[in-house]
Coordinates of C-alpha atoms in Angstrom, one line a residue:
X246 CA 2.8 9.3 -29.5
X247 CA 3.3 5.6 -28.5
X248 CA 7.0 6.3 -27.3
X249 CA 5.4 9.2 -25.5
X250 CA 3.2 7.1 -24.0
X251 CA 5.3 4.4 -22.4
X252 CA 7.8 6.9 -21.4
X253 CA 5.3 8.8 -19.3
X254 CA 4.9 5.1 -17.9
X255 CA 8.2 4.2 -17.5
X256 CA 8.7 7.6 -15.7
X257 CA 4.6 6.8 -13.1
X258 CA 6.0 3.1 -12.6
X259 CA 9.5 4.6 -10.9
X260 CA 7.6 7.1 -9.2
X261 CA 5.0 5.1 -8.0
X262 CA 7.6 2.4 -6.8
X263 CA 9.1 5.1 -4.3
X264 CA 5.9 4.6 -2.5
X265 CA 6.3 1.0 -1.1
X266 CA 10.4 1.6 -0.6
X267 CA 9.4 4.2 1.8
X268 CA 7.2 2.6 4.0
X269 CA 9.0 -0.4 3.8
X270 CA 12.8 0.5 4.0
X271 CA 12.7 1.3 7.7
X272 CA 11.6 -1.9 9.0
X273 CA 14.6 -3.9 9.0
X274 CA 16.9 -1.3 10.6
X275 CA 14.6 -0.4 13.3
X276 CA 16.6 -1.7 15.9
X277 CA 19.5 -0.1 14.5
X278 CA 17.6 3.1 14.9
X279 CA 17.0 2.3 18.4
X280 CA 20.4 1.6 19.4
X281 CA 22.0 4.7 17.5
X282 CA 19.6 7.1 18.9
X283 CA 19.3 5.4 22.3
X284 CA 15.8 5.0 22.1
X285 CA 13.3 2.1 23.4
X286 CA 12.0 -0.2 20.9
X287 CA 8.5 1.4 21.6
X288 CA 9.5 4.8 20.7
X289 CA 11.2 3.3 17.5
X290 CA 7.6 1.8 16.1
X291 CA 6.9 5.5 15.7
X292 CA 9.4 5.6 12.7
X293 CA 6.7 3.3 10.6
X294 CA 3.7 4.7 12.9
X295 CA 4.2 8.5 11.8
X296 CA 4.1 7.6 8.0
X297 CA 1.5 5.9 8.0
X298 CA -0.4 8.0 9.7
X299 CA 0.8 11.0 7.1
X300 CA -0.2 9.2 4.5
X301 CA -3.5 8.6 6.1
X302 CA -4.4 12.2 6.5
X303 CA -2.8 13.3 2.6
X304 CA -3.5 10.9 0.5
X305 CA -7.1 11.3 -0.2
X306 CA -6.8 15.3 0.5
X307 CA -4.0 15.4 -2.7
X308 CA -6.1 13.1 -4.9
X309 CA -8.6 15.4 -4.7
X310 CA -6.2 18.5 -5.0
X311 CA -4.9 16.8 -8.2
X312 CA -8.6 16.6 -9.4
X313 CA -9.4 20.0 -9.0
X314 CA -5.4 22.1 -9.7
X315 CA -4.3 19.7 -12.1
X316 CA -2.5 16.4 -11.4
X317 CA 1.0 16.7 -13.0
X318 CA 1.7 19.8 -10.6
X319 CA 0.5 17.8 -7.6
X320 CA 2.7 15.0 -8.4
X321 CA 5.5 17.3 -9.0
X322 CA 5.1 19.1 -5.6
X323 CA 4.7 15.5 -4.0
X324 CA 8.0 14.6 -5.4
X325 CA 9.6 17.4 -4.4
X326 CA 8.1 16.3 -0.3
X327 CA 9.6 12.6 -0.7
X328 CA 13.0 14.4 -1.2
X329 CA 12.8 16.6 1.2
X330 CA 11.6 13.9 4.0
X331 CA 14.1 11.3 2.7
X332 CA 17.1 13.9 3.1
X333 CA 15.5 15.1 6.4
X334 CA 15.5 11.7 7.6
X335 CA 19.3 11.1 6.3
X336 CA 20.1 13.8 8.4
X337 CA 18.2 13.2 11.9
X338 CA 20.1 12.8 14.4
X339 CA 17.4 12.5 17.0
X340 CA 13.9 11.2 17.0
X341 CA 11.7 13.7 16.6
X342 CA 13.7 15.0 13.4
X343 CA 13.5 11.5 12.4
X344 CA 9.9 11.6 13.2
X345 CA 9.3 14.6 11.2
X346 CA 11.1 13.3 7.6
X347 CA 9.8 10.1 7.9
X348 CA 6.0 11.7 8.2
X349 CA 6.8 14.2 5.2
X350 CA 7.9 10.5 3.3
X351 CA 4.6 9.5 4.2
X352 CA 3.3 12.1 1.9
X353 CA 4.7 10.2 -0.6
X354 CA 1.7 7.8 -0.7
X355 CA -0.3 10.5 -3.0
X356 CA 2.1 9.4 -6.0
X357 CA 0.2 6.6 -6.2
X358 CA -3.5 7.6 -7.0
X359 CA -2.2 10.6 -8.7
X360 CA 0.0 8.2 -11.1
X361 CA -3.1 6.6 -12.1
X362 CA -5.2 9.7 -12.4
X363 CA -2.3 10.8 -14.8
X364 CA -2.5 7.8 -16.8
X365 CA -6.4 7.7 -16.9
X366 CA -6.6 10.8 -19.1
X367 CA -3.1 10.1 -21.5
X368 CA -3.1 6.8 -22.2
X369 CA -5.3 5.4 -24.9
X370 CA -8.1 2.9 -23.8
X371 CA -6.8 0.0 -25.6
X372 CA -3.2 0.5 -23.8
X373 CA -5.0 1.7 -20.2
X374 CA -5.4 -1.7 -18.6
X375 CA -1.4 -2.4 -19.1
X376 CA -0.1 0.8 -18.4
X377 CA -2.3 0.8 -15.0
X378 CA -1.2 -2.9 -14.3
X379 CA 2.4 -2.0 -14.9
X380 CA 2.1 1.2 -12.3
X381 CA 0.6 -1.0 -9.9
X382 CA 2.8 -3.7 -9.8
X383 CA 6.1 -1.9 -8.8
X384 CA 4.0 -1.0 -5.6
X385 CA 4.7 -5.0 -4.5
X386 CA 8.3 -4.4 -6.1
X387 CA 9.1 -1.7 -4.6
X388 CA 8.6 -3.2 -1.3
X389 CA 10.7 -5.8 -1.9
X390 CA 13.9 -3.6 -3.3
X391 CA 12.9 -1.4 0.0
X392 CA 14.2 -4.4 2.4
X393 CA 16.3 -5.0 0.1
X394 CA 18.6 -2.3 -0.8
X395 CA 18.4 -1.7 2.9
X396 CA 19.8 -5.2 4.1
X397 CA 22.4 -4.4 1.4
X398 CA 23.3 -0.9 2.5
X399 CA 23.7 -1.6 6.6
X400 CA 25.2 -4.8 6.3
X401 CA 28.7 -5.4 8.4
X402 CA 29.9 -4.3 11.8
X403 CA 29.8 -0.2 11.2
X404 CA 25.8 -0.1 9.3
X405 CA 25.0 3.2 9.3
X406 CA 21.0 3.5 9.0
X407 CA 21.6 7.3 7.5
X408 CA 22.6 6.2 4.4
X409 CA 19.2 4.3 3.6
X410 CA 17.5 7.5 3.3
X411 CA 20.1 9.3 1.7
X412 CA 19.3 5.9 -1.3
X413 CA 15.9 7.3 -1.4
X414 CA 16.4 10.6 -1.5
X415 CA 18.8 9.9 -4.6
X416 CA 15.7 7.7 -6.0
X417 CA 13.0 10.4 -5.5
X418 CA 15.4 12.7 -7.1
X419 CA 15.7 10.7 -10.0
X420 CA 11.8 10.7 -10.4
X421 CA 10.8 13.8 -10.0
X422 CA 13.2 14.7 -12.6
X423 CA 11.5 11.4 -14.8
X424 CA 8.5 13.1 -14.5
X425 CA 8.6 16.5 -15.2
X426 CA 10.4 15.2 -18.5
X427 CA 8.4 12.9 -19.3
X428 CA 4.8 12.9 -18.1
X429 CA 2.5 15.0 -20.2
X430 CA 0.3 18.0 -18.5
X431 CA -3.2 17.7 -18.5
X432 CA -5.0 20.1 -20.8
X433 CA -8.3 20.7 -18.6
X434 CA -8.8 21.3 -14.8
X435 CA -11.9 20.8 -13.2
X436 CA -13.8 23.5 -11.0
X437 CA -14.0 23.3 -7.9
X438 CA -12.6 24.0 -4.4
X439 CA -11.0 21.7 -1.2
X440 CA -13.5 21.0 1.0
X441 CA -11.5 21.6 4.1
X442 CA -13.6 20.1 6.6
X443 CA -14.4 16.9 4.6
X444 CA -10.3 16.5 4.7
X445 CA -10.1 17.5 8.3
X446 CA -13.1 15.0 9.5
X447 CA -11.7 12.4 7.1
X448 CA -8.0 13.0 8.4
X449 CA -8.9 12.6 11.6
X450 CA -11.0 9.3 11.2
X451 CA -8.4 7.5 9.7
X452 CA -5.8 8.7 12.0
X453 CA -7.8 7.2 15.3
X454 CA -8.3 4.2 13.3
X455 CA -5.2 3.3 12.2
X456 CA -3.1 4.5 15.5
X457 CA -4.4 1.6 17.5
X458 CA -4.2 -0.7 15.0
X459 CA -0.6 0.5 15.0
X460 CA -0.1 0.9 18.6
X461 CA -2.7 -1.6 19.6
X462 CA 0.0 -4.8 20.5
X463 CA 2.7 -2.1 21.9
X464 CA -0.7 -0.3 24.4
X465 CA -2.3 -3.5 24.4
X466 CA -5.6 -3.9 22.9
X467 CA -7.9 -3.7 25.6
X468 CA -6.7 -1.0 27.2
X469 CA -8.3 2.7 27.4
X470 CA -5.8 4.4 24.7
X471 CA -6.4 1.4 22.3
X472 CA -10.6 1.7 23.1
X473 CA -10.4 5.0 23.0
X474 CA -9.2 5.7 19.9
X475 CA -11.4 3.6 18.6
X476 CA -14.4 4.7 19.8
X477 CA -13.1 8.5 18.7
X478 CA -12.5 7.0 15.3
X479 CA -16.0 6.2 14.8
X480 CA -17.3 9.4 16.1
X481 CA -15.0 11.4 13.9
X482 CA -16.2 8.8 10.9
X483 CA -20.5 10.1 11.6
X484 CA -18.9 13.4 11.8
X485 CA -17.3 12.7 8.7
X486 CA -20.8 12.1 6.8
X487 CA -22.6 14.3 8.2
X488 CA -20.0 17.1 7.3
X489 CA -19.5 15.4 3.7
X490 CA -23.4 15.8 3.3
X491 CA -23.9 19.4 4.3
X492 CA -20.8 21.0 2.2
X493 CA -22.2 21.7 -1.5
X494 CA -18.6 20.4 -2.9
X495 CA -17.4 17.3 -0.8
X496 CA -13.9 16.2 -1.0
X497 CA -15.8 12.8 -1.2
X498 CA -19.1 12.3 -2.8
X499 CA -20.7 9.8 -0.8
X500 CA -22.5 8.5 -3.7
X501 CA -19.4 7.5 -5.2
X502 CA -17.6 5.9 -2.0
X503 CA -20.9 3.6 -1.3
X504 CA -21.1 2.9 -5.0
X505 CA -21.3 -0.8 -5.2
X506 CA -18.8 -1.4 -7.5
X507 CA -16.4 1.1 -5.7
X508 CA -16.9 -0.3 -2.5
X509 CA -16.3 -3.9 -3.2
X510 CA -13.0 -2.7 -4.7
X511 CA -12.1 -0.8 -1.9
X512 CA -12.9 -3.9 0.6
X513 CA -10.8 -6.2 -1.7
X514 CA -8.1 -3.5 -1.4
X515 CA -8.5 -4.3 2.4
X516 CA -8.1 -7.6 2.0
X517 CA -5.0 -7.3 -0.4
X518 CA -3.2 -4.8 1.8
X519 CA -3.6 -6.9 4.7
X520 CA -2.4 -10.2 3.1
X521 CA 0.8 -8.6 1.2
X522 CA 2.1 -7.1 4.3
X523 CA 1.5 -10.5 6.5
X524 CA 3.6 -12.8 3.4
X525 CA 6.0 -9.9 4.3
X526 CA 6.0 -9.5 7.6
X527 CA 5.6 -13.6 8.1
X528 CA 7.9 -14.8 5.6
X529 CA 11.0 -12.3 7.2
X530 CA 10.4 -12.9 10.6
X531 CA 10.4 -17.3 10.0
X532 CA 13.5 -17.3 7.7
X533 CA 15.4 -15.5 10.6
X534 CA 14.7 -17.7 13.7
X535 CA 17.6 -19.5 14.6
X536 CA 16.6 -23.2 14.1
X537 CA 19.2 -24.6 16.3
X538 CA 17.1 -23.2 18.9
X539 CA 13.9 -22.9 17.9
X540 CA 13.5 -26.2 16.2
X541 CA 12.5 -24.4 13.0
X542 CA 13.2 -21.6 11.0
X543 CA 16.1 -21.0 8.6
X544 CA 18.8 -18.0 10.8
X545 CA 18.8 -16.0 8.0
X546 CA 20.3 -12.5 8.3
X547 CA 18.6 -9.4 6.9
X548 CA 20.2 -9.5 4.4
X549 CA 19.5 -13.2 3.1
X550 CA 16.1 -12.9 4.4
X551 CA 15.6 -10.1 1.9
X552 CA 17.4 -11.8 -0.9
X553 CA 16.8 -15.6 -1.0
X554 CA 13.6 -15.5 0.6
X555 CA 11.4 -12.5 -0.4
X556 CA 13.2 -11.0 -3.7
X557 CA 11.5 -13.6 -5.7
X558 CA 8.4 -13.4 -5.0
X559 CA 8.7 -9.2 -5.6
X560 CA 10.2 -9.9 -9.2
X561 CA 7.2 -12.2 -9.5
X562 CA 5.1 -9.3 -8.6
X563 CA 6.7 -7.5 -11.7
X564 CA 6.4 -9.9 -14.2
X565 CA 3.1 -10.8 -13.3
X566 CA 2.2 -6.8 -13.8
X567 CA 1.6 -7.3 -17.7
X568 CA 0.5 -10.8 -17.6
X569 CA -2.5 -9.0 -15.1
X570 CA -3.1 -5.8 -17.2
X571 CA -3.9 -8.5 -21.0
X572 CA -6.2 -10.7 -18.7
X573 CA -8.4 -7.1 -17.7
X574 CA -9.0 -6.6 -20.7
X575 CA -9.5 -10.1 -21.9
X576 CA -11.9 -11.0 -19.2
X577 CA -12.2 -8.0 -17.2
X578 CA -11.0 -6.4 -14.0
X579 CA -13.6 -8.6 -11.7
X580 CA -12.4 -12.1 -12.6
X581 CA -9.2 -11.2 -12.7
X582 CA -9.6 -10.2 -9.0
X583 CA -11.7 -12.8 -8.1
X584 CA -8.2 -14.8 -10.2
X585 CA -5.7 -13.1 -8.1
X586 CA -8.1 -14.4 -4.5
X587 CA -7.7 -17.9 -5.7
X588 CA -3.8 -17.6 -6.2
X589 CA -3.5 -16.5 -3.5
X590 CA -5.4 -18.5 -1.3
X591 CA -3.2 -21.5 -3.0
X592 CA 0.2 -20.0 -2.0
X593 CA -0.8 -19.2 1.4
X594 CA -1.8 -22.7 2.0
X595 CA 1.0 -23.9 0.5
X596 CA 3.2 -21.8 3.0
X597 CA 1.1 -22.9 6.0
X598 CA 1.2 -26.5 5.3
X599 CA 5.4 -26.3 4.1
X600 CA 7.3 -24.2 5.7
X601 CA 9.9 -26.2 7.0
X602 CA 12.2 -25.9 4.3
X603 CA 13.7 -23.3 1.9
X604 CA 12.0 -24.2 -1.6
X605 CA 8.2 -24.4 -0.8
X606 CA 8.6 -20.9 1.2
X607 CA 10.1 -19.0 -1.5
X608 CA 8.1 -21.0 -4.3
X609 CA 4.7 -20.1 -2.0
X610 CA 6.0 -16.4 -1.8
X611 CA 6.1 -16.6 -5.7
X612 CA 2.5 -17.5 -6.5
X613 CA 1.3 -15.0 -3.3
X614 CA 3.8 -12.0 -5.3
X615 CA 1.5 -13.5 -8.5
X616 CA -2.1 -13.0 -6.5
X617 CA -0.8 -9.1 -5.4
X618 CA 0.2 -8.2 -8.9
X619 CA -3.2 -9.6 -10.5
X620 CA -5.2 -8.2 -7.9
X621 CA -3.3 -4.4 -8.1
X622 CA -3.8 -4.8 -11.9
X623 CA -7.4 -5.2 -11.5
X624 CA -8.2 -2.9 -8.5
X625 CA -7.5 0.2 -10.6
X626 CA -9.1 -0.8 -13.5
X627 CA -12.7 -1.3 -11.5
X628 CA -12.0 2.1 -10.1
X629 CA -11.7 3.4 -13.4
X630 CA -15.0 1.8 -14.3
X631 CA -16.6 3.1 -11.5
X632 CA -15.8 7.0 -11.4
X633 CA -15.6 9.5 -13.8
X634 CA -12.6 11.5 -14.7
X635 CA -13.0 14.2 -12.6
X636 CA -13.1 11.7 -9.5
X637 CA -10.0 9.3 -10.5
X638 CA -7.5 11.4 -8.1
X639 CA -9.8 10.8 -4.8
X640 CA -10.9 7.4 -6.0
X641 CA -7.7 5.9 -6.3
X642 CA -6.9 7.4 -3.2
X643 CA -9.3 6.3 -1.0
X644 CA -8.6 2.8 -2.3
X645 CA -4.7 3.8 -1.7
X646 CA -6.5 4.0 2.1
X647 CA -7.7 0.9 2.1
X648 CA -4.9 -1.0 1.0
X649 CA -2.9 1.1 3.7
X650 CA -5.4 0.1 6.2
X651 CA -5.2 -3.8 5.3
X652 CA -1.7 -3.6 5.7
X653 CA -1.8 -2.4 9.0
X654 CA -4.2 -4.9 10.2
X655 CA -1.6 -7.5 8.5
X656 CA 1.1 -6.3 10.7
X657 CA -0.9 -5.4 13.6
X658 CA -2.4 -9.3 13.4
X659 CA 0.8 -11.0 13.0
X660 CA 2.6 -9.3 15.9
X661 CA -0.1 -10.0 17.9
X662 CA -0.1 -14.1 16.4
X663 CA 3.4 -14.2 17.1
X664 CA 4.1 -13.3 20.5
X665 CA 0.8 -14.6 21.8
X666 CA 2.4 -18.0 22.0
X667 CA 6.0 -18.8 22.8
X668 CA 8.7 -21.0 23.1
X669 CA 9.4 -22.1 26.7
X670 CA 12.4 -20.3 27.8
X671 CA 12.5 -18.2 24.8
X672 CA 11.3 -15.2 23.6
X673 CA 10.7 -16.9 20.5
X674 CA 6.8 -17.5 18.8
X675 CA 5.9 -21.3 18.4
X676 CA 5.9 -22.3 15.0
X677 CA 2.2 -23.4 15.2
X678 CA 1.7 -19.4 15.5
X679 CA 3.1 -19.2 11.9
X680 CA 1.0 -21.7 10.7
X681 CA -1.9 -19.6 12.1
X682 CA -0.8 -16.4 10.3
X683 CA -0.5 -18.0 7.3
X684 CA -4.0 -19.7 7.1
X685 CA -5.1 -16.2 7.8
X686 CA -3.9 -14.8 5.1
X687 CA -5.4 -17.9 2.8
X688 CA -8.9 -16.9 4.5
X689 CA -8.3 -13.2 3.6
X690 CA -7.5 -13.9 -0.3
X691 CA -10.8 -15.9 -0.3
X692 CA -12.7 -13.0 1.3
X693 CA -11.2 -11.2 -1.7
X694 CA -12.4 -13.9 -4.4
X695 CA -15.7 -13.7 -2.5
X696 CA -15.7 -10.0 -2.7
X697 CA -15.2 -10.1 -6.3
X698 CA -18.0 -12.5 -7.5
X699 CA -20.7 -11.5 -5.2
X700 CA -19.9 -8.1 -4.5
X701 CA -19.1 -6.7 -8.0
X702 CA -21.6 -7.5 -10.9
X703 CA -20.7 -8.3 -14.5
X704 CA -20.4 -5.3 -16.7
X705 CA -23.6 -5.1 -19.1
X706 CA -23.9 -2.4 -21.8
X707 CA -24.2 1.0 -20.6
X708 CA -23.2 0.4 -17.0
X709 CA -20.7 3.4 -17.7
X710 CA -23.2 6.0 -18.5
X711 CA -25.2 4.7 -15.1
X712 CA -22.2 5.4 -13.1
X713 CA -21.5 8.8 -14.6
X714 CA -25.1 9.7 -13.8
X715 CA -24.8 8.8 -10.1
X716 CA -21.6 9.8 -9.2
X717 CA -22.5 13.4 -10.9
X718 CA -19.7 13.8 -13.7
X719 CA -19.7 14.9 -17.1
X720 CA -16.8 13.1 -18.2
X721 CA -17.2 9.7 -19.6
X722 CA -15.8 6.7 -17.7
X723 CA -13.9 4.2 -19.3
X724 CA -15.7 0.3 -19.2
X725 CA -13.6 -2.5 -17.7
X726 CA -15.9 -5.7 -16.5

């Protein structure tokens, strides 16, 4: 039963890694993209744009899906999406084909929340908060091999950005194969149906929330697309409610999402999201100025950038995974998020105040890969604590959202840092506007730490049973402080 167990793992951690890879693999060959397919570098951002957006609108929809049909099946079919996207993607040869694999990868995103649904029922409670801390850590890893593996796959003269997909189509391959082998089915469904419109109002909030963000520094972010949207996003979001509140089965319970304990988790996802992708984004973009003309910078290529200066902070991430699940359930998910704020905060100023040589950035990046992997430890764990059973697959998703959200603030902010102010003569940001990003990202690891202490509350003896009661489930939740 225990090899069982941490096969079924293994087989969630490789699936779950898939996620991040995706969204991140087609950063660094954008311009690649652009020049093969003779496209403008604004048409390009809609290779990243339409994932996102997908995952927006299907995340939450096939958490609950996985709730209701069972989860294994929904993971399967998820799977069987990612390879489908990746080898549509591999064989685009225009845009819009691109455009549509890349939004079925987007899809993809599910495999996360579902992963941890899965795990939630199999996995004894004693193992839970390691198995969900190992799951969530190759999220930041997989990032990482993402940029990676692609900087290794398109480097010399004749890079060819098919072959990066065709990679992840042989990786989703691989585990959906994993997983029908080796993760267990569940035994019970729950009753119930999709609430269609909840998913439709819901889809369509998110996606006029995060296309600006998205577009916002391409449209620029006073103008009437950028307000717009915005101003449609919080229409579709009272729409949203209202819809949620009439429907006798919502594809959210309300009472759940404004839960406190939920809700502090799901702003701290935010906050996490949005500081992973800015170390990202921040880190790649300063190692490759050219400092003989900058006056800073290191002129890495892609390649190195991926290797020397963000690799070590993504095997960080994975070694920290473990170290985060023992410590949730030594001290409990809330300090160890509140933990992972103050880590964080502390590598970000580190990177802010030394950036101007090699060690201190990749060392900084280290302790900031630390922070992620202790705060994706505890995240699920509090959503665990906080819904029953029935609930895990939407749960997790919706805080899926939220990290996908932060991280599109994060790179929506730093573009906008970074070519607000540049170099004279030179298309190039000033390296004061680095310095800003950074301390950014400090401030948003201290929102997290002050999320975590004065947002969530101490677990007390029978806090469980409370939360069953008001979110409406029958099945009890597991307790994790």
């Amino acid at each position: 039963m225990e090899r069982k167990g941490w096969s079924s793992t293994a087989a969630l951690a490789f699936a779950a890694m898939i996620v991040t890879l995706m969204q991140t693999q087609a950063v660094p060959i954008l311009g690649l993209i652009a020049t093969d397919l003779h496209q403008s570098t604004t048409s390009v951002s809609w290779v990243t744009t339409s994932t996102l957006l997908a995952a927006a609108v299907f995340t939450p929809l096939l958490g609950r899906i996985g709730d209701l049909y069972g989860k294994k099946p929904t993971l399967l079919a998820v799977l069987a999406v990612a390879v489908i996207g990746s080898v549509v993607s591999a064989l685009a040869g225009s845009l819009p084909v691109l455009l549509v694999g890349r939004a079925l990868q987007g899809v993809a995103t599910a495999i996360f929340p579902l992963a941890l649904a899965i795990l939630r029922e199999h996995i004894p409670v004693r193992r839970l908060h390691g198995a969900m801390a190992i799951v969530s850590g190759t999220l930041g890893f997989g990032g990482g091999i993402g940029l990676v593996s692609t900087g290794l796959l398109t480097k010399g003269h004749d890079a060819d950005y098919h072959v990066v997909f065709w990679f992840t189509a042989g990786l989703s391959i691989l585990a959906l194969i994993a997983t029908a082998v080796a993760v267990p089915a569940a035994a019970q469904r729950h009753p119930g149906s999709v609430d269609l419109p909840g998913a439709l109002t819901l889809g369509g909030f998110l996606v006029l929330l995060l296309l600006p963000i998205s577009q916002g520094h391409t449209w620029g972010w006073t103008s009437a697309a950028t307000l717009g949207c915005f101003v449609a996003a919080i229409a579709f979001a009272v729409l949203w409610v209202v819809t949620e509140r009439k429907v006798p089965v919502p594809l959210v319970d309300l009472n759940m999402f404004v839960h406190r304990p939920v809700l502090f988790t799901n702003l701290s996802g935010l906050f996490i999201g949005f500081a992973m992708f800015l170390q990202f984004t921040g880190v790649s973009y300063l190692s490759q100025i050219p400092a003989r003309a900058a006056g800073y910078g290191f002129g890495a290529s892609i390649l190195r950038a991926s290797v020397e200066y963000l690799l070590p902070g993504t095997l960080a991430m994975m070694v920290a995974a473990p170290i985060g699940g023992l410590l949730v359930g030594r001290i409990g998910g809330r300090l160890v998020l509140a933990l992972s704020g103050m880590i964080g905060a502390v590598g970000f100023g580190w990177l802010a105040l030394a950036h101007d040589t090699t060690a201190p950035v990749i060392l900084s990046g280290v302790v900031v890969g630390v922070a992620i992997s202790f705060a994706y430890a505890a995240m699920p764990a509090l959503i665990a604590a906080g819904v029953p059973h029935h609930q895990s697959g939407i749960a997790n998703g919706i805080n899926s959202i939220s990290r996908t959200v932060g991280s599109s603030l994060g790179s929506a902010i730093i573009t906008t840092l970074l070519t607000a102010k540049v170099l004279p003569h030179l298309p190039l940001p000033q390296e004061g506007q680095f310095t800003l990003a950074f301390w950014v990202g400090a401030g948003a690891c201290a929102a997290t730490v002050l999320a975590a202490l004065l947002g969530l509350r101490p677990a007390r003896p029978g806090a469980a049973t409370e939360v069953a009661s008001a979110t409406a489930g029958t099945a009890e939740p597991v307790t994790i402080g």
